[in-house]
Amino acid sequence: MRFDTPATTNPIDQLKVIGHPLSRIDGPLKTTGTAPYAYERHDVAANAAYGYIVGSAIAKGRIASIDLSQAKKASGVLAIVTADNAGKLGKGQRNYAMLLGGPEIQHYHQAIALVVAETFEQARAAAQLVRVHYVPEKGAFDLAALTHSAKPAEVLDGPADTKVGNFDETFAAAPVQLDATYTTPDESHAMMEPHASIAAWDGDKVTLWTSNQMIAWTATDLAKTLGIDKAKVRVDSPFIGGGFGGKLFLRADALLAVLGARAAGRPVKVALTRPMMFNNTTHRPATIQRVRFGASRDGKITAIGHESWSGNLPDGRPEAAVSQTRLLYAGANRLTTTRLAMLDLAEGNAMRAPGEAPGMMALEIAVDEMAERLGMDPIEFRILNDTQVDPERPQRPFSQRQLTECMRIGADRFGWSKRDARPGRVRDGRWLVGTGVAAAFRNNLLTKSAARVRLDNSGIVTVETDMTDIGTGSYTIIAQTAAEMMGVPLEKVRVHLGDSSFPVSAGSGGQWGANNSTAGVYAACVKLREAVAQKLGFNTTDAVFADGEVRSGNRSVPLAQAARDGALSGEDGIEYGDLGKKYQQSTFGAHFVEVGVDTATAEIRVRRMLAVCAAGRILNPKTARSQVIGAMTMGVGAALMEELVVDKRSGFFVNHDLAAYEVPVHADIPHQDVIFLDETDPMSSPMKAKGVAELGICGVGAAVANAVHNATGIRVRDYPITLDKLLDRLPNVG
Ligand code: MOS
């Protein structure tokens, strides 16, 4: 189905199942511990051996030699895979470094060997006996020291730089100016489930049970890396314990399980240990961001400039931290630049809202600082500079844009009018209390997605698509979509996901999963409805599917009747025309945060949070709310805790475990609230939906920073906002 004209009324608008706050259909499997995660596929891996990865102990250089003799003799060892014996390996299209390194070493903890043994403990013990002789080279690890050599680099969805009007002159002439630099650190996804895979060969065919967000990308890149036909590769990933972008790609656990299984002649399972994950996999790259605003005295922005620096391996991309600045506020004179430095750290890549998440952390503090200089309320400043068209290409309107509404409704609900804008004025016992606000913004990405739907003679509707559920609720919203389209209750729908033998979906990433994957199911259901109508002698255009029946005029037939002679099926996908080009499709929101800062220790406590989101039709308010609350929590982590500390001499992330890489937990944030505006976006798809899972993190860090400023008068421009950055500047309030 080609979607190239705005959606009109369709069966989804019945809202009998869609739009309801239904619990996850996969919930019972998860809460009873029976959902088969990759490492627990006991059914397929009864005979599996265990692989243990050896990571490089240097960040850059060469392996002169590896001595495997002791390791090979260790008890239980079946095989040891290294670059020397693995055969010729290619590189996946989406991998910036080799997943099995050697002799060249590209980053610390790059996998250089897999030891396969009868038990995990034997594999681990033997791995300690692998002797590697390295020839280290000097690497580049310090982004701040490399900004001068950084080069312009294109971002995924746009050019490196954009220029509109005359930024330099207008900024210089502006009566009110801000010129400030902000930094965000390297961050790790730190999902609950580590990267884990089981691989088994059957002749020249391989099956990979893994934990992965993008099945088709991974199957393609596995085939490419092995140099085999994609038809020989099957990837299956029905349950995933979180990804956040860290599982978008083929990674070392998967490739090495495949190579290990080939070498051992048995199924092999490989999980990354937690301490291996931080340097072996991808991370969100650190940024340095300079933001400049010029405005008239009445608060109209005349010049807006945002320049961003980040680093990556030679084949890598920059962090697209200026993306939102191209779209968020009006202003006739504009400049954005993206610079990329070559670093020898592990691969930088997508992490929840790549681009906007760190970009908004800088931009939305700058907006707060600018409002302060203008003596304006930060909400009024944002609303005054709202735009309903793409400010770089004014002929393109936004398909929907309710930023102002999010701000106003949030202000009302949060009690913003009671706020004292003067910093350091509110005390609650030993706490200085402050509130902050930030806009939320994240683009809505359209990408094709397919599915297959089957009706059997008991009236069960079965959906198959390679879409993944990374803890987001995909199973549930896909079941809701099929139930709505076929006119059956949710209990009559079965959903099978994550298998590369199913039609190729959008997958889970970039908050595109919900809208695109359900639109693909919609398209397949349209096909199945046609088959049903034809079988039962109805006219497709006026047949109504509801309450387990197909109706037209005064005739009605049970749906299951259509399959009495055998199951009927429909397969199709959604493909997009140019509505995503003619209209700028984005999601909007407002984040409100109240913090307390301890007057003696500078400890920061988040006291309450509110997010107001405008993101098209909300397919399931319960799963969507969980996504936004999770994203808000992750935003607090970015604001206050998360930082991969770079050892700038040896080139690795020092704090590579969950004891030293801290993330917030439930008890850190006592009160979180989410409001969804009632919105449908007919430009996005027949579902009229968008995504929320990344919108929810964008802006949170700045809202926290702005609240800390309101509490204390201190501006921290370098994340995370840890107490050492406040302590010697705390107001003397004792
Ligand atoms: Mo997302 S960072 O594209 O999983």
XYZ file of C-alpha atoms and ligand atoms in Angstrom:
738
model
C 0.000 0.000 0.000
C 1.376 3.317 -1.021
C 0.650 6.134 1.416
C 0.948 9.373 -0.504
C -2.230 11.288 0.264
C -3.366 12.338 3.748
C -5.321 9.686 5.638
C -9.084 10.008 5.673
C -11.567 8.108 7.848
C -10.672 4.413 8.028
C -11.462 1.381 10.254
C -8.823 2.404 12.816
C -10.941 5.466 13.634
C -13.552 3.196 15.205
C -11.241 3.146 18.244
C -12.821 0.004 19.660
C -9.398 -1.449 20.466
C -6.881 1.168 19.323
C -6.429 4.043 21.756
C -7.317 1.973 24.820
C -4.895 1.603 27.758
C -4.570 -2.178 27.405
C -1.992 -4.220 29.292
C 0.752 -5.878 27.322
C -0.247 -9.191 25.797
C 3.308 -10.445 26.404
C 3.184 -9.326 30.037
C 2.314 -12.737 31.564
C 5.243 -14.391 29.743
C 7.608 -11.794 31.100
C 6.336 -11.648 34.638
C 6.386 -15.448 34.925
C 9.909 -15.701 33.512
C 8.794 -17.795 30.572
C 9.484 -15.360 27.719
C 12.345 -16.998 25.812
C 15.144 -14.424 25.699
C 18.100 -15.124 23.420
C 20.386 -16.768 25.966
C 17.549 -18.872 27.341
C 16.466 -20.621 24.156
C 16.853 -23.979 25.881
C 14.656 -25.547 23.233
C 17.129 -24.799 20.466
C 20.356 -24.970 22.436
C 20.150 -28.176 24.417
C 23.493 -29.201 23.029
C 25.050 -25.759 23.023
C 28.630 -25.067 23.972
C 29.657 -21.767 25.543
C 31.741 -19.034 23.989
C 33.726 -16.456 25.932
C 35.061 -13.345 24.210
C 38.593 -12.080 24.701
C 38.729 -8.302 24.284
C 41.749 -6.308 23.191
C 43.788 -4.872 26.045
C 44.986 -1.989 23.904
C 42.995 0.681 22.078
C 45.112 1.071 18.974
C 47.935 -0.863 17.398
C 48.556 -4.409 16.241
C 48.629 -7.927 17.512
C 52.153 -9.230 16.879
C 51.252 -12.763 17.924
C 48.704 -14.777 19.871
C 49.751 -17.884 21.772
C 46.786 -20.223 22.126
C 48.727 -23.301 23.240
C 47.858 -23.137 26.943
C 44.244 -22.175 26.327
C 43.756 -25.057 23.858
C 44.911 -27.539 26.493
C 42.551 -26.233 29.170
C 39.757 -28.564 30.197
C 36.592 -28.535 28.160
C 37.911 -26.345 25.350
C 36.427 -27.204 21.952
C 37.675 -24.446 19.674
C 39.240 -21.014 19.679
C 38.301 -18.525 16.985
C 40.645 -15.675 16.044
C 41.054 -13.501 12.961
C 43.846 -15.902 11.918
C 41.578 -18.922 11.618
C 38.108 -17.434 11.053
C 38.469 -17.229 7.297
C 37.958 -14.067 5.335
C 35.512 -11.713 7.021
C 33.858 -8.669 5.525
C 32.437 -5.744 7.426
C 28.736 -5.145 7.860
C 27.412 -1.988 6.224
C 26.518 -0.603 9.633
C 29.658 -1.569 11.545
C 32.391 1.054 11.826
C 35.022 -1.354 13.173
C 35.659 -5.052 12.612
C 33.634 -7.150 15.054
C 36.540 -9.609 15.231
C 39.731 -7.576 15.382
C 43.298 -8.563 14.542
C 45.981 -8.109 13.584
C 44.911 -4.445 13.488
C 43.278 -3.209 16.702
C 40.742 -0.386 16.338
C 39.488 0.112 19.913
C 39.815 -1.186 23.435
C 37.893 -4.409 24.120
C 37.466 -5.034 20.404
C 36.890 -8.799 20.301
C 40.067 -10.633 19.263
C 39.203 -14.228 20.166
C 36.327 -16.484 21.144
C 37.085 -19.462 23.355
C 34.471 -22.211 23.032
C 34.155 -24.822 25.774
C 31.685 -27.288 27.265
C 30.748 -24.902 30.084
C 30.781 -21.166 30.570
C 33.276 -21.468 33.428
C 35.662 -23.548 31.312
C 35.486 -21.054 28.455
C 36.133 -18.172 30.836
C 39.038 -19.934 32.527
C 40.641 -20.843 29.213
C 40.225 -17.277 27.946
C 42.577 -16.134 30.720
C 45.259 -18.400 29.219
C 45.245 -16.730 25.809
C 48.566 -14.871 25.549
C 48.545 -11.834 23.287
C 51.617 -9.858 22.295
C 50.581 -6.348 21.259
C 52.391 -3.550 19.484
C 50.523 -0.492 20.744
C 50.301 2.764 18.840
C 49.446 6.224 20.023
C 45.736 6.886 19.645
C 43.454 9.930 19.735
C 41.053 9.890 22.669
C 40.437 13.501 23.713
C 37.628 15.221 21.809
C 38.289 18.639 23.328
C 41.900 18.543 22.121
C 40.815 17.717 18.551
C 38.141 20.297 17.776
C 40.549 22.238 15.532
C 41.138 19.203 13.299
C 37.482 18.120 13.167
C 35.966 18.041 9.678
C 32.457 18.844 8.403
C 30.430 15.619 8.329
C 26.923 14.890 7.097
C 24.340 13.710 9.560
C 21.982 10.846 8.789
C 19.075 13.036 7.666
C 20.761 16.200 6.449
C 23.867 18.126 5.501
C 26.759 18.949 7.806
C 25.982 22.652 7.810
C 22.987 24.869 7.120
C 22.973 28.642 6.660
C 19.993 30.969 6.251
C 20.237 34.788 6.008
C 23.279 36.359 7.584
C 23.950 34.924 10.993
C 27.229 36.672 11.806
C 26.053 40.218 11.104
C 22.684 39.817 12.750
C 24.130 38.177 15.825
C 26.774 40.908 16.167
C 24.133 43.614 15.912
C 21.605 42.025 18.267
C 20.870 44.094 21.399
C 20.541 40.940 23.502
C 22.972 38.077 22.950
C 23.992 34.736 24.368
C 27.139 32.829 23.421
C 27.641 29.726 25.536
C 29.286 26.343 25.202
C 27.879 23.128 26.633
C 29.266 19.611 26.832
C 27.638 16.202 27.024
C 29.692 13.112 27.871
C 29.920 9.693 26.246
C 26.995 7.604 27.465
C 26.154 3.906 27.460
C 22.794 2.291 26.721
C 23.079 0.124 29.837
C 20.068 -1.977 28.909
C 19.106 -4.765 31.305
C 19.735 -7.691 28.998
C 23.310 -7.902 27.741
C 24.006 -8.661 24.090
C 23.441 -12.401 23.769
C 23.195 -14.931 20.945
C 22.949 -18.624 20.161
C 24.021 -19.814 16.718
C 23.581 -23.196 15.050
C 24.647 -24.358 11.604
C 22.742 -26.874 9.529
C 24.930 -27.613 6.516
C 25.608 -24.260 4.894
C 22.668 -22.565 6.638
C 22.964 -20.749 9.921
C 20.307 -19.754 12.446
C 20.983 -17.003 14.932
C 18.801 -16.567 17.996
C 19.771 -13.176 19.308
C 18.680 -9.955 20.973
C 18.357 -7.385 18.265
C 16.210 -4.405 17.278
C 16.584 -4.599 13.467
C 16.227 -8.116 12.103
C 16.684 -7.410 8.389
C 19.714 -5.148 8.934
C 21.311 -7.830 11.070
C 20.592 -10.713 8.697
C 21.975 -8.660 5.791
C 25.091 -7.610 7.664
C 25.728 -11.137 8.966
C 25.566 -12.518 5.423
C 27.814 -9.712 4.210
C 30.350 -10.289 6.982
C 30.463 -14.023 6.299
C 30.387 -13.560 2.542
C 27.409 -15.891 2.133
C 23.997 -15.591 0.514
C 21.419 -13.891 2.729
C 19.025 -16.773 2.026
C 21.351 -18.966 4.116
C 20.896 -16.806 7.193
C 17.983 -16.820 9.599
C 17.803 -14.393 12.505
C 15.236 -14.756 15.300
C 14.742 -12.289 18.132
C 11.266 -12.518 19.637
C 12.059 -11.036 23.076
C 14.551 -8.322 23.857
C 15.473 -6.993 27.267
C 16.026 -3.419 26.157
C 18.140 -1.984 23.400
C 18.010 1.840 23.331
C 19.941 1.749 20.037
C 22.694 -0.533 21.316
C 21.117 -3.506 19.558
C 20.343 -1.886 16.197
C 23.223 -3.718 14.563
C 25.022 -7.017 14.194
C 27.470 -7.073 17.113
C 30.343 -9.268 18.292
C 28.226 -11.686 20.364
C 26.228 -12.635 17.278
C 29.079 -12.895 14.776
C 31.292 -14.818 17.202
C 28.511 -17.235 18.143
C 28.166 -17.983 14.419
C 31.927 -18.415 13.924
C 32.232 -20.411 17.158
C 29.437 -22.768 16.120
C 31.142 -23.342 12.793
C 34.485 -24.057 14.449
C 33.054 -26.325 17.162
C 30.537 -28.101 14.947
C 27.874 -27.463 17.584
C 25.467 -24.724 18.592
C 27.317 -22.052 20.569
C 25.941 -19.411 22.910
C 27.707 -16.156 23.626
C 26.731 -13.332 25.949
C 28.800 -10.231 26.493
C 29.725 -9.869 30.129
C 28.601 -6.557 31.606
C 32.166 -5.215 31.925
C 32.764 -6.016 28.247
C 29.687 -4.170 27.004
C 30.797 -0.598 27.569
C 33.941 -0.700 25.396
C 33.048 -3.548 23.037
C 29.688 -2.224 21.802
C 28.507 1.204 20.703
C 27.898 4.265 22.834
C 26.402 7.747 22.530
C 29.307 10.007 21.554
C 30.290 12.982 23.666
C 29.569 16.437 22.237
C 30.843 19.968 22.571
C 28.163 22.420 21.523
C 28.321 26.178 21.070
C 24.945 27.897 21.003
C 24.450 31.529 20.099
C 21.228 33.547 20.207
C 20.622 37.130 19.168
C 17.275 38.760 19.944
C 15.521 42.099 19.952
C 14.695 43.556 23.368
C 11.100 42.381 23.079
C 12.332 38.779 22.846
C 12.109 37.978 19.130
C 14.987 35.772 18.040
C 16.865 37.378 15.131
C 19.877 35.058 14.986
C 20.290 31.462 16.070
C 23.532 29.503 15.778
C 24.386 26.003 16.913
C 27.731 24.329 16.281
C 28.495 20.798 17.409
C 31.672 18.732 17.660
C 31.816 14.992 18.254
C 34.252 12.197 17.488
C 34.165 8.707 16.042
C 36.194 5.995 14.346
C 37.199 6.786 10.739
C 34.072 5.208 9.170
C 31.739 6.656 11.791
C 29.159 9.411 11.727
C 28.887 12.517 13.876
C 26.317 12.928 16.615
C 23.595 15.028 14.968
C 23.214 17.396 17.903
C 22.072 20.377 15.809
C 19.112 18.581 14.157
C 16.404 20.125 16.313
C 17.900 23.611 16.042
C 17.149 23.550 12.326
C 13.449 23.235 13.140
C 12.472 24.282 16.633
C 12.376 28.097 16.803
C 11.718 30.945 14.401
C 14.471 33.420 13.490
C 15.485 34.769 10.098
C 19.261 34.302 10.388
C 20.506 30.827 11.123
C 23.655 28.770 11.250
C 24.208 25.129 12.170
C 27.444 23.192 11.772
C 28.462 19.600 12.455
C 32.122 18.703 12.931
C 33.589 15.245 13.363
C 36.963 14.413 14.884
C 38.721 11.064 14.413
C 38.892 9.193 17.694
C 40.157 5.719 18.554
C 37.470 5.002 21.137
C 34.818 2.328 20.549
C 32.167 3.042 17.915
C 29.931 5.990 18.600
C 26.425 5.317 17.370
C 22.717 5.707 18.002
C 21.400 5.834 21.539
C 17.808 6.784 22.354
C 17.041 9.931 20.308
C 20.485 10.210 18.724
C 21.037 13.853 17.864
C 18.135 15.463 19.626
C 18.744 13.972 23.089
C 22.191 15.598 23.570
C 21.292 18.500 21.263
C 18.302 19.494 23.389
C 20.427 19.216 26.534
C 22.436 22.179 25.234
C 19.868 24.151 23.247
C 17.231 24.182 25.977
C 19.604 25.472 28.647
C 20.589 28.199 26.190
C 16.920 29.102 25.730
C 16.554 29.389 29.511
C 19.659 31.572 29.729
C 18.409 33.787 26.927
C 14.988 34.200 28.565
C 16.765 35.210 31.753
C 18.775 37.877 29.896
C 15.604 39.189 28.334
C 13.789 39.200 31.676
C 11.126 36.965 30.166
C 9.397 33.868 31.405
C 11.055 30.931 29.573
C 7.670 29.566 28.467
C 6.590 32.929 27.035
C 9.959 33.250 25.265
C 9.455 29.880 23.598
C 5.887 30.635 22.608
C 6.842 34.048 21.187
C 9.381 32.321 18.939
C 7.187 29.433 17.860
C 6.953 28.626 14.163
C 4.379 26.603 12.261
C 6.702 26.165 9.273
C 10.202 24.736 8.850
C 12.231 27.884 9.604
C 14.975 26.914 7.129
C 12.491 26.079 4.341
C 9.362 28.140 5.089
C 7.339 26.573 2.251
C 7.196 23.376 4.335
C 4.610 23.479 7.120
C 4.703 21.132 10.083
C 2.096 18.410 9.689
C 1.079 19.031 13.313
C 2.841 21.210 15.829
C 1.374 21.774 19.285
C 4.450 22.952 21.159
C 2.610 26.001 22.485
C -0.305 23.869 23.679
C 2.084 21.470 25.445
C 3.744 24.414 27.198
C 0.468 26.057 28.275
C -1.211 22.862 29.456
C 1.923 21.765 31.279
C 2.351 25.154 32.959
C -1.198 24.979 34.202
C -0.931 21.403 35.471
C 2.497 21.880 37.040
C 1.612 25.131 38.823
C 4.157 27.204 36.909
C 2.440 30.519 37.779
C 3.416 30.047 41.430
C 7.119 29.866 40.517
C 9.564 32.506 41.738
C 11.811 33.216 38.736
C 14.527 34.650 41.006
C 16.991 31.851 41.816
C 17.646 30.594 45.312
C 14.447 31.952 46.900
C 12.587 28.793 47.841
C 13.594 26.728 50.875
C 12.119 23.495 52.186
C 14.067 22.564 55.298
C 17.604 21.835 54.225
C 16.679 21.877 50.544
C 16.822 24.719 48.065
C 13.914 24.082 45.713
C 13.686 25.060 42.050
C 11.642 24.327 38.963
C 12.650 24.197 35.321
C 11.086 23.714 31.936
C 12.305 22.650 28.515
C 10.730 21.936 25.169
C 10.713 18.368 23.875
C 11.263 17.678 20.198
C 11.984 14.616 18.092
C 11.406 13.945 14.418
C 8.874 11.443 13.116
C 10.557 9.102 10.657
C 8.646 7.271 7.925
C 10.068 3.959 6.778
C 8.441 1.093 4.931
C 7.128 -1.887 6.854
C 5.417 -5.126 5.859
C 3.376 -7.879 7.537
C 1.386 -11.030 6.854
C -2.016 -11.693 8.453
C -3.899 -14.978 8.486
C -7.452 -15.885 9.457
C -8.235 -19.461 10.446
C -11.535 -21.266 10.766
C -11.754 -20.709 14.512
C -11.663 -16.982 13.918
C -8.092 -16.522 15.132
C -6.137 -13.778 13.399
C -2.360 -14.354 13.303
C 0.109 -11.588 12.466
C 3.675 -12.251 11.327
C 6.241 -9.520 10.800
C 9.929 -9.198 11.602
C 9.129 -6.195 13.831
C 10.721 -6.375 17.267
C 9.440 -5.597 20.767
C 12.304 -4.191 22.802
C 10.135 -3.704 25.853
C 8.091 -1.049 24.115
C 4.757 -2.775 23.571
C 4.985 -3.711 19.868
C 3.203 -7.027 20.422
C 0.279 -5.239 21.975
C -0.221 -2.355 19.543
C 0.165 -4.720 16.584
C -2.494 -6.996 18.095
C -4.712 -3.952 18.662
C -4.289 -2.900 15.035
C -5.213 -6.331 13.682
C -8.143 -6.599 16.099
C -9.481 -3.198 15.032
C -9.072 -3.925 11.326
C -10.596 -7.399 11.431
C -13.325 -6.549 13.950
C -12.326 -9.098 16.577
C -11.486 -8.803 20.284
C -7.812 -8.669 21.265
C -7.913 -12.256 22.597
C -8.519 -13.507 19.071
C -5.219 -12.140 17.800
C -1.833 -13.890 17.873
C 1.324 -11.949 17.100
C 4.657 -13.449 16.034
C 7.617 -11.091 15.758
C 11.327 -10.902 15.236
C 11.919 -13.693 12.713
C 13.754 -12.930 9.479
C 11.521 -15.416 7.667
C 8.606 -12.988 8.212
C 7.923 -9.916 6.052
C 10.433 -7.112 6.639
C 9.219 -4.414 9.000
C 10.502 -1.016 10.038
C 12.056 -2.608 13.132
C 12.591 -0.794 16.416
C 14.627 2.376 16.336
C 14.350 6.115 16.123
C 10.843 5.982 17.670
C 9.633 4.914 14.219
C 8.487 1.450 15.324
C 4.954 2.125 16.515
C 3.613 4.148 13.593
C 5.349 2.305 10.767
C 4.963 -1.264 11.979
C 1.265 -0.860 12.755
C 0.760 0.860 9.387
C 2.324 -2.213 7.762
C -0.112 -4.442 9.660
C -2.926 -2.129 8.568
C -1.893 -2.644 4.924
C -1.789 -6.430 5.315
C -5.208 -6.378 7.024
C -6.661 -4.401 4.110
C -5.574 -7.299 1.878
C -7.064 -9.876 4.245
C -10.337 -7.913 4.435
C -10.520 -8.010 0.638
C -10.002 -11.783 0.644
C -12.650 -12.241 3.346
C -15.169 -9.989 1.612
C -14.685 -11.785 -1.669
C -15.026 -15.207 -0.059
C -18.223 -14.234 1.748
C -19.709 -12.391 -1.221
C -19.475 -8.884 0.195
C -18.456 -5.731 -1.521
C -15.078 -4.753 -0.032
C -15.866 -1.054 0.047
C -19.001 -1.235 2.202
C -18.323 -4.343 4.322
C -18.035 -3.528 8.019
C -15.827 -5.744 10.196
C -17.034 -5.618 13.801
C -17.888 -7.865 16.739
C -16.511 -10.958 15.016
C -18.784 -10.465 12.035
C -18.722 -9.054 8.553
C -21.771 -6.921 7.785
C -23.329 -5.064 4.942
C -26.908 -3.833 4.693
C -28.955 -6.288 6.765
C -26.704 -9.280 6.029
C -24.104 -10.407 8.564
C -21.784 -13.431 8.572
C -19.371 -14.636 11.272
C -15.820 -13.752 10.250
C -14.543 -17.308 10.842
C -16.914 -18.531 8.087
C -14.584 -17.005 5.531
C -11.904 -19.542 6.507
C -14.176 -22.583 6.567
C -12.454 -24.063 3.503
C -8.985 -23.144 4.670
C -7.119 -20.232 6.142
C -7.115 -16.924 4.285
C -4.169 -14.613 4.369
C -3.135 -11.146 3.335
C 0.366 -9.794 2.953
C 1.358 -6.237 2.207
C 3.353 -3.347 3.510
C 3.191 0.391 3.840
C 5.367 2.495 1.562
C 5.540 6.228 1.735
C 5.246 8.921 -0.906
C 6.480 12.438 -0.267
C 4.247 13.562 2.628
C 7.344 13.387 4.797
C 9.059 15.855 2.471
C 6.147 18.215 1.816
C 5.426 18.410 5.517
C 7.890 18.480 8.347
C 6.786 15.649 10.616
C 7.909 15.960 14.202
C 6.726 15.296 17.725
C 6.583 17.941 20.431
C 6.350 18.217 24.146
C 7.140 20.112 27.307
C 9.093 18.820 30.278
C 8.647 20.253 33.771
C 10.935 19.329 36.650
C 11.161 20.265 40.324
C 14.424 19.599 42.139
C 15.755 20.028 45.627
C 19.427 20.832 46.170
C 20.883 20.108 49.596
C 22.184 23.380 51.064
C 25.170 21.651 52.696
C 26.148 18.789 50.377
C 24.738 19.999 47.013
C 23.062 16.631 46.542
C 20.393 16.988 43.869
C 17.047 15.244 44.234
C 14.356 15.217 41.577
C 11.076 15.806 43.424
C 8.543 15.659 40.602
C 8.354 15.602 36.821
C 5.665 16.227 34.227
C 5.800 15.613 30.489
C 3.150 16.853 28.077
C 3.395 15.231 24.649
C 1.818 15.881 21.266
C 2.728 12.930 19.121
C -0.170 12.044 16.863
C -2.645 9.333 17.802
C -1.617 7.470 20.924
C -2.251 3.827 20.015
C -2.154 2.605 23.606
C -1.949 5.193 26.395
C -0.628 2.631 28.889
C 2.347 1.405 26.863
C 2.999 4.930 25.577
C 2.996 6.304 29.118
C 5.472 3.624 30.175
C 7.708 4.631 27.284
C 7.630 8.298 28.245
C 8.203 7.628 31.944
C 11.144 5.395 31.068
C 12.516 8.071 28.768
C 12.104 10.780 31.430
C 14.005 8.575 33.863
C 16.768 8.073 31.305
C 16.837 11.846 30.846
C 17.432 12.274 34.561
C 20.320 9.820 34.252
C 21.826 11.935 31.490
C 21.310 15.082 33.545
C 22.708 13.912 36.865
C 24.601 10.621 36.661
C 25.644 9.117 33.367
C 29.160 9.619 32.066
C 31.598 7.207 30.482
C 34.896 8.479 31.856
C 37.605 8.383 29.180
C 41.121 7.342 30.128
C 42.818 9.777 27.754
C 46.231 8.056 27.912
C 45.150 4.470 27.252
C 41.902 5.163 25.423
C 39.073 3.349 27.113
C 35.974 3.926 29.181
C 37.110 3.421 32.748
C 33.781 2.893 34.465
C 32.725 -0.182 32.532
C 30.223 -1.758 34.920
C 26.918 -0.821 36.521
C 28.557 -0.033 39.855
C 30.447 2.899 38.376
C 28.205 3.780 35.431
C 25.179 4.952 37.362
C 21.594 5.133 36.160
C 18.515 6.248 38.091
C 16.050 3.813 39.623
C 12.426 4.150 40.696
C 13.288 5.517 44.125
C 15.246 8.397 42.591
C 12.119 10.051 41.212
C 9.086 9.886 43.495
C 6.530 11.465 41.156
C 6.221 11.358 37.372
C 3.228 12.353 35.301
C 2.530 12.210 31.552
C -0.183 13.977 29.568
C -0.848 13.178 25.914
C -2.630 15.817 23.862
C -5.533 14.557 21.808
C -3.957 14.647 18.358
C -4.179 12.733 15.107
C -1.764 13.324 12.248
C -3.225 12.332 8.879
C 0.156 12.941 7.187
C 2.004 10.256 9.161
C 0.195 7.080 8.072
C -3.271 5.482 8.053
C -2.717 5.031 11.803
C -2.325 8.842 12.188
C 0.203 8.025 14.895
C 3.815 8.983 15.589
C 6.361 7.871 18.165
C 6.865 8.875 21.785
C 9.701 6.717 23.080
C 12.429 9.187 22.212
C 10.403 12.374 22.545
C 10.218 11.538 26.237
C 13.976 11.901 26.779
C 14.512 15.005 24.625
C 14.714 18.110 26.776
C 14.667 16.369 30.154
C 18.346 17.041 30.886
C 17.938 20.757 30.256
C 14.739 20.938 32.333
C 16.708 19.434 35.240
C 19.615 21.839 34.667
C 17.217 24.784 34.513
C 15.555 23.654 37.748
C 18.964 23.407 39.443
C 19.657 26.958 38.308
C 16.325 28.153 39.644
C 17.065 26.446 42.954
C 20.629 27.712 43.357
C 21.480 30.391 40.793
C 24.219 28.133 39.443
C 24.450 27.351 35.720
C 26.155 24.068 35.038
C 26.877 23.713 31.310
C 28.804 20.454 31.506
C 26.813 17.283 32.033
C 26.306 15.369 34.202
C 25.401 17.865 36.898
C 27.189 16.217 39.784
C 27.442 17.821 43.199
C 31.139 18.708 42.812
C 30.110 21.169 40.094
C 27.852 23.003 42.553
C 29.530 22.639 45.901
C 31.900 25.615 45.956
C 29.339 27.876 44.314
C 26.349 27.145 46.528
C 24.693 30.276 47.866
C 25.507 30.907 51.505
C 22.121 30.201 52.931
C 23.144 28.637 56.235
Mo 17.106 4.072 18.574
S 18.730 4.989 19.318
O 17.307 4.365 16.899
O 17.099 2.445 19.044
